[in-house]
């Protein structure tokens, strides 16, 4: 079993349209734990750290503007194969091509307004998480949560 952490960002469009709870529930229903969460307006420096790979592309200036246009919700997900599951639950980057029932198909309106961002690999996940969260912001791991839950039931 490979327990991983992945970053999920619920983007300003999904926050404005009040989809935070519905989005988080999809991960929890699929066995992925939320181990850190905060609402913030992402700074330009943080946006550049996360999306810097896209610098120079025609859509990059709009991406910078959009991601800083209002509050987002940053979430650290943890669980078995969390990165792969995160990508599957989110769906294709283009909502028009995303499978029915995925977050982007249900809540995205365009490729540049697709409701969520998610880590695409372990190295990226570590860097993205570090750009938005400090170690003191983690309250528990998924294993701790299960252990605490089991202790509370007995």
PDB file of C-alpha atoms in Angstrom:
ATOM      1  CA  UNK A   1       0.000   0.000   0.000  1.00  0.00           C
ATOM      2  CA  UNK A   2       1.406   3.382  -1.041  1.00  0.00           C
ATOM      3  CA  UNK A   3       0.112   6.179   1.185  1.00  0.00           C
ATOM      4  CA  UNK A   4       0.619   9.501  -0.551  1.00  0.00           C
ATOM      5  CA  UNK A   5      -0.229  13.124  -0.056  1.00  0.00           C
ATOM      6  CA  UNK A   6      -1.579  15.321  -2.829  1.00  0.00           C
ATOM      7  CA  UNK A   7      -2.476  18.978  -3.023  1.00  0.00           C
ATOM      8  CA  UNK A   8      -5.967  19.927  -4.109  1.00  0.00           C
ATOM      9  CA  UNK A   9      -6.886  23.541  -4.740  1.00  0.00           C
ATOM     10  CA  UNK A  10     -10.547  24.391  -5.021  1.00  0.00           C
ATOM     11  CA  UNK A  11     -10.245  27.360  -7.354  1.00  0.00           C
ATOM     12  CA  UNK A  12     -11.961  30.755  -7.055  1.00  0.00           C
ATOM     13  CA  UNK A  13     -14.736  29.817  -9.516  1.00  0.00           C
ATOM     14  CA  UNK A  14     -15.808  26.792  -7.469  1.00  0.00           C
ATOM     15  CA  UNK A  15     -15.545  28.739  -4.199  1.00  0.00           C
ATOM     16  CA  UNK A  16     -17.709  31.544  -5.634  1.00  0.00           C
ATOM     17  CA  UNK A  17     -20.269  28.986  -6.821  1.00  0.00           C
ATOM     18  CA  UNK A  18     -20.376  27.313  -3.372  1.00  0.00           C
ATOM     19  CA  UNK A  19     -19.097  23.874  -4.358  1.00  0.00           C
ATOM     20  CA  UNK A  20     -16.534  23.417  -1.553  1.00  0.00           C
ATOM     21  CA  UNK A  21     -18.514  20.849   0.447  1.00  0.00           C
ATOM     22  CA  UNK A  22     -19.552  18.821  -2.579  1.00  0.00           C
ATOM     23  CA  UNK A  23     -15.975  18.666  -3.830  1.00  0.00           C
ATOM     24  CA  UNK A  24     -14.494  17.620  -0.479  1.00  0.00           C
ATOM     25  CA  UNK A  25     -17.169  14.950  -0.020  1.00  0.00           C
ATOM     26  CA  UNK A  26     -16.126  13.238  -3.254  1.00  0.00           C
ATOM     27  CA  UNK A  27     -12.649  12.596  -1.899  1.00  0.00           C
ATOM     28  CA  UNK A  28     -13.801  11.425   1.513  1.00  0.00           C
ATOM     29  CA  UNK A  29     -16.329   9.047  -0.083  1.00  0.00           C
ATOM     30  CA  UNK A  30     -13.431   7.545  -2.044  1.00  0.00           C
ATOM     31  CA  UNK A  31     -11.289   6.873   1.029  1.00  0.00           C
ATOM     32  CA  UNK A  32      -9.057   9.932   0.732  1.00  0.00           C
ATOM     33  CA  UNK A  33      -8.560  11.829   3.999  1.00  0.00           C
ATOM     34  CA  UNK A  34      -8.304  15.597   4.387  1.00  0.00           C
ATOM     35  CA  UNK A  35      -5.258  16.190   6.615  1.00  0.00           C
ATOM     36  CA  UNK A  36      -4.884  19.967   6.176  1.00  0.00           C
ATOM     37  CA  UNK A  37      -7.225  22.627   4.824  1.00  0.00           C
ATOM     38  CA  UNK A  38      -7.371  26.408   4.618  1.00  0.00           C
ATOM     39  CA  UNK A  39      -9.107  29.162   2.704  1.00  0.00           C
ATOM     40  CA  UNK A  40      -6.829  31.812   1.267  1.00  0.00           C
ATOM     41  CA  UNK A  41      -6.284  34.133  -1.635  1.00  0.00           C
ATOM     42  CA  UNK A  42      -3.231  32.587  -3.231  1.00  0.00           C
ATOM     43  CA  UNK A  43      -0.341  35.054  -3.578  1.00  0.00           C
ATOM     44  CA  UNK A  44       1.336  35.697  -6.903  1.00  0.00           C
ATOM     45  CA  UNK A  45       4.518  34.035  -5.592  1.00  0.00           C
ATOM     46  CA  UNK A  46       2.578  30.898  -4.614  1.00  0.00           C
ATOM     47  CA  UNK A  47       0.781  30.839  -7.961  1.00  0.00           C
ATOM     48  CA  UNK A  48       4.109  31.096  -9.780  1.00  0.00           C
ATOM     49  CA  UNK A  49       5.538  28.244  -7.688  1.00  0.00           C
ATOM     50  CA  UNK A  50       2.582  25.995  -8.489  1.00  0.00           C
ATOM     51  CA  UNK A  51       2.012  26.965 -12.127  1.00  0.00           C
ATOM     52  CA  UNK A  52       5.527  28.092 -13.142  1.00  0.00           C
ATOM     53  CA  UNK A  53       5.823  25.194 -15.578  1.00  0.00           C
ATOM     54  CA  UNK A  54       3.233  27.002 -17.734  1.00  0.00           C
ATOM     55  CA  UNK A  55       5.179  30.284 -17.900  1.00  0.00           C
ATOM     56  CA  UNK A  56       5.491  31.521 -21.478  1.00  0.00           C
ATOM     57  CA  UNK A  57       2.304  29.848 -22.636  1.00  0.00           C
ATOM     58  CA  UNK A  58      -0.439  32.122 -24.034  1.00  0.00           C
ATOM     59  CA  UNK A  59      -2.859  31.358 -21.190  1.00  0.00           C
ATOM     60  CA  UNK A  60      -0.353  31.966 -18.356  1.00  0.00           C
ATOM     61  CA  UNK A  61      -1.188  35.662 -17.672  1.00  0.00           C
ATOM     62  CA  UNK A  62      -4.909  34.828 -17.425  1.00  0.00           C
ATOM     63  CA  UNK A  63      -4.110  31.895 -15.131  1.00  0.00           C
ATOM     64  CA  UNK A  64      -2.116  34.166 -12.799  1.00  0.00           C
ATOM     65  CA  UNK A  65      -4.932  36.719 -12.730  1.00  0.00           C
ATOM     66  CA  UNK A  66      -7.679  34.154 -12.214  1.00  0.00           C
ATOM     67  CA  UNK A  67      -5.949  32.229  -9.428  1.00  0.00           C
ATOM     68  CA  UNK A  68      -5.419  35.468  -7.494  1.00  0.00           C
ATOM     69  CA  UNK A  69      -8.920  36.806  -8.189  1.00  0.00           C
ATOM     70  CA  UNK A  70     -10.505  35.577  -4.975  1.00  0.00           C
ATOM     71  CA  UNK A  71     -10.405  32.976  -2.271  1.00  0.00           C
ATOM     72  CA  UNK A  72      -9.418  29.391  -2.966  1.00  0.00           C
ATOM     73  CA  UNK A  73      -9.417  26.411  -0.644  1.00  0.00           C
ATOM     74  CA  UNK A  74      -6.098  24.585  -0.334  1.00  0.00           C
ATOM     75  CA  UNK A  75      -6.404  20.988   0.812  1.00  0.00           C
ATOM     76  CA  UNK A  76      -3.856  18.294   1.542  1.00  0.00           C
ATOM     77  CA  UNK A  77      -5.292  14.884   0.754  1.00  0.00           C
ATOM     78  CA  UNK A  78      -3.784  11.665   2.070  1.00  0.00           C
ATOM     79  CA  UNK A  79      -4.458   8.045   1.321  1.00  0.00           C
ATOM     80  CA  UNK A  80      -3.561   5.015  -0.697  1.00  0.00           C
ATOM     81  CA  UNK A  81      -2.587   6.172  -4.215  1.00  0.00           C
ATOM     82  CA  UNK A  82      -3.947   9.622  -3.356  1.00  0.00           C
ATOM     83  CA  UNK A  83      -2.388  11.328  -6.377  1.00  0.00           C
ATOM     84  CA  UNK A  84      -3.875   8.908  -8.905  1.00  0.00           C
ATOM     85  CA  UNK A  85      -7.272   8.939  -7.163  1.00  0.00           C
ATOM     86  CA  UNK A  86      -7.203  12.733  -6.974  1.00  0.00           C
ATOM     87  CA  UNK A  87      -6.593  12.959 -10.722  1.00  0.00           C
ATOM     88  CA  UNK A  88      -9.388  10.476 -11.481  1.00  0.00           C
ATOM     89  CA  UNK A  89     -11.923  12.233  -9.239  1.00  0.00           C
ATOM     90  CA  UNK A  90     -11.058  15.630 -10.761  1.00  0.00           C
ATOM     91  CA  UNK A  91     -11.320  14.468 -14.380  1.00  0.00           C
ATOM     92  CA  UNK A  92      -9.818  15.856 -17.578  1.00  0.00           C
ATOM     93  CA  UNK A  93      -8.453  19.414 -17.430  1.00  0.00           C
ATOM     94  CA  UNK A  94     -10.977  20.377 -20.114  1.00  0.00           C
ATOM     95  CA  UNK A  95     -14.452  20.059 -18.549  1.00  0.00           C
ATOM     96  CA  UNK A  96     -15.951  19.330 -21.994  1.00  0.00           C
ATOM     97  CA  UNK A  97     -13.767  16.206 -22.212  1.00  0.00           C
ATOM     98  CA  UNK A  98     -14.045  15.166 -18.564  1.00  0.00           C
ATOM     99  CA  UNK A  99     -15.963  11.995 -17.775  1.00  0.00           C
ATOM    100  CA  UNK A 100     -19.455  12.406 -16.406  1.00  0.00           C
ATOM    101  CA  UNK A 101     -19.491  12.511 -12.630  1.00  0.00           C
ATOM    102  CA  UNK A 102     -16.017  14.013 -12.266  1.00  0.00           C
ATOM    103  CA  UNK A 103     -15.529  17.345 -10.517  1.00  0.00           C
ATOM    104  CA  UNK A 104     -14.482  19.174 -13.665  1.00  0.00           C
ATOM    105  CA  UNK A 105     -17.388  17.796 -15.697  1.00  0.00           C
ATOM    106  CA  UNK A 106     -19.848  18.793 -12.983  1.00  0.00           C
ATOM    107  CA  UNK A 107     -18.432  22.158 -11.863  1.00  0.00           C
ATOM    108  CA  UNK A 108     -15.951  23.369 -14.505  1.00  0.00           C
ATOM    109  CA  UNK A 109     -17.036  25.760 -17.224  1.00  0.00           C
ATOM    110  CA  UNK A 110     -13.869  25.998 -19.349  1.00  0.00           C
ATOM    111  CA  UNK A 111     -10.299  24.722 -19.375  1.00  0.00           C
ATOM    112  CA  UNK A 112      -9.192  27.886 -17.585  1.00  0.00           C
ATOM    113  CA  UNK A 113     -12.173  27.763 -15.166  1.00  0.00           C
ATOM    114  CA  UNK A 114     -12.179  24.081 -14.283  1.00  0.00           C
ATOM    115  CA  UNK A 115     -12.925  24.256 -10.532  1.00  0.00           C
ATOM    116  CA  UNK A 116      -9.871  22.416  -9.165  1.00  0.00           C
ATOM    117  CA  UNK A 117      -6.122  21.929  -9.370  1.00  0.00           C
ATOM    118  CA  UNK A 118      -4.389  18.754  -8.257  1.00  0.00           C
ATOM    119  CA  UNK A 119      -0.836  17.491  -7.957  1.00  0.00           C
ATOM    120  CA  UNK A 120       0.300  15.390 -10.917  1.00  0.00           C
ATOM    121  CA  UNK A 121       3.043  13.392  -9.187  1.00  0.00           C
ATOM    122  CA  UNK A 122       4.832  12.800  -5.872  1.00  0.00           C
ATOM    123  CA  UNK A 123       7.605  15.374  -6.439  1.00  0.00           C
ATOM    124  CA  UNK A 124       5.126  18.013  -7.579  1.00  0.00           C
ATOM    125  CA  UNK A 125       2.864  17.222  -4.621  1.00  0.00           C
ATOM    126  CA  UNK A 126       5.688  17.776  -2.125  1.00  0.00           C
ATOM    127  CA  UNK A 127       6.656  21.109  -3.706  1.00  0.00           C
ATOM    128  CA  UNK A 128       3.073  22.349  -4.026  1.00  0.00           C
ATOM    129  CA  UNK A 129       2.174  21.380  -0.465  1.00  0.00           C
ATOM    130  CA  UNK A 130       5.309  23.107   0.864  1.00  0.00           C
ATOM    131  CA  UNK A 131       4.401  26.292  -1.031  1.00  0.00           C
ATOM    132  CA  UNK A 132       1.032  26.545   0.754  1.00  0.00           C
ATOM    133  CA  UNK A 133       1.386  24.728   4.093  1.00  0.00           C
ATOM    134  CA  UNK A 134       3.863  24.661   6.950  1.00  0.00           C
ATOM    135  CA  UNK A 135       4.426  21.480   8.998  1.00  0.00           C
ATOM    136  CA  UNK A 136       2.500  22.955  11.940  1.00  0.00           C
ATOM    137  CA  UNK A 137      -0.676  23.064   9.833  1.00  0.00           C
ATOM    138  CA  UNK A 138      -1.126  19.300   9.740  1.00  0.00           C
ATOM    139  CA  UNK A 139      -3.428  18.171  12.512  1.00  0.00           C
ATOM    140  CA  UNK A 140      -3.423  14.445  11.788  1.00  0.00           C
ATOM    141  CA  UNK A 141      -2.610  11.888   9.166  1.00  0.00           C
ATOM    142  CA  UNK A 142      -5.190   9.520   7.713  1.00  0.00           C
ATOM    143  CA  UNK A 143      -3.708   6.740   9.851  1.00  0.00           C
ATOM    144  CA  UNK A 144      -3.995   8.900  12.992  1.00  0.00           C
ATOM    145  CA  UNK A 145      -7.599   9.690  12.149  1.00  0.00           C
ATOM    146  CA  UNK A 146      -8.497   6.021  11.832  1.00  0.00           C
ATOM    147  CA  UNK A 147      -6.663   5.219  15.053  1.00  0.00           C
ATOM    148  CA  UNK A 148      -8.441   8.056  16.892  1.00  0.00           C
ATOM    149  CA  UNK A 149     -11.771   6.984  15.419  1.00  0.00           C
ATOM    150  CA  UNK A 150     -11.211   3.386  16.494  1.00  0.00           C
ATOM    151  CA  UNK A 151     -10.205   4.527  19.995  1.00  0.00           C
ATOM    152  CA  UNK A 152     -13.316   6.681  20.306  1.00  0.00           C
ATOM    153  CA  UNK A 153     -15.588   3.780  19.329  1.00  0.00           C
ATOM    154  CA  UNK A 154     -14.175   1.328  21.871  1.00  0.00           C
TER     155      UNK A 154
END
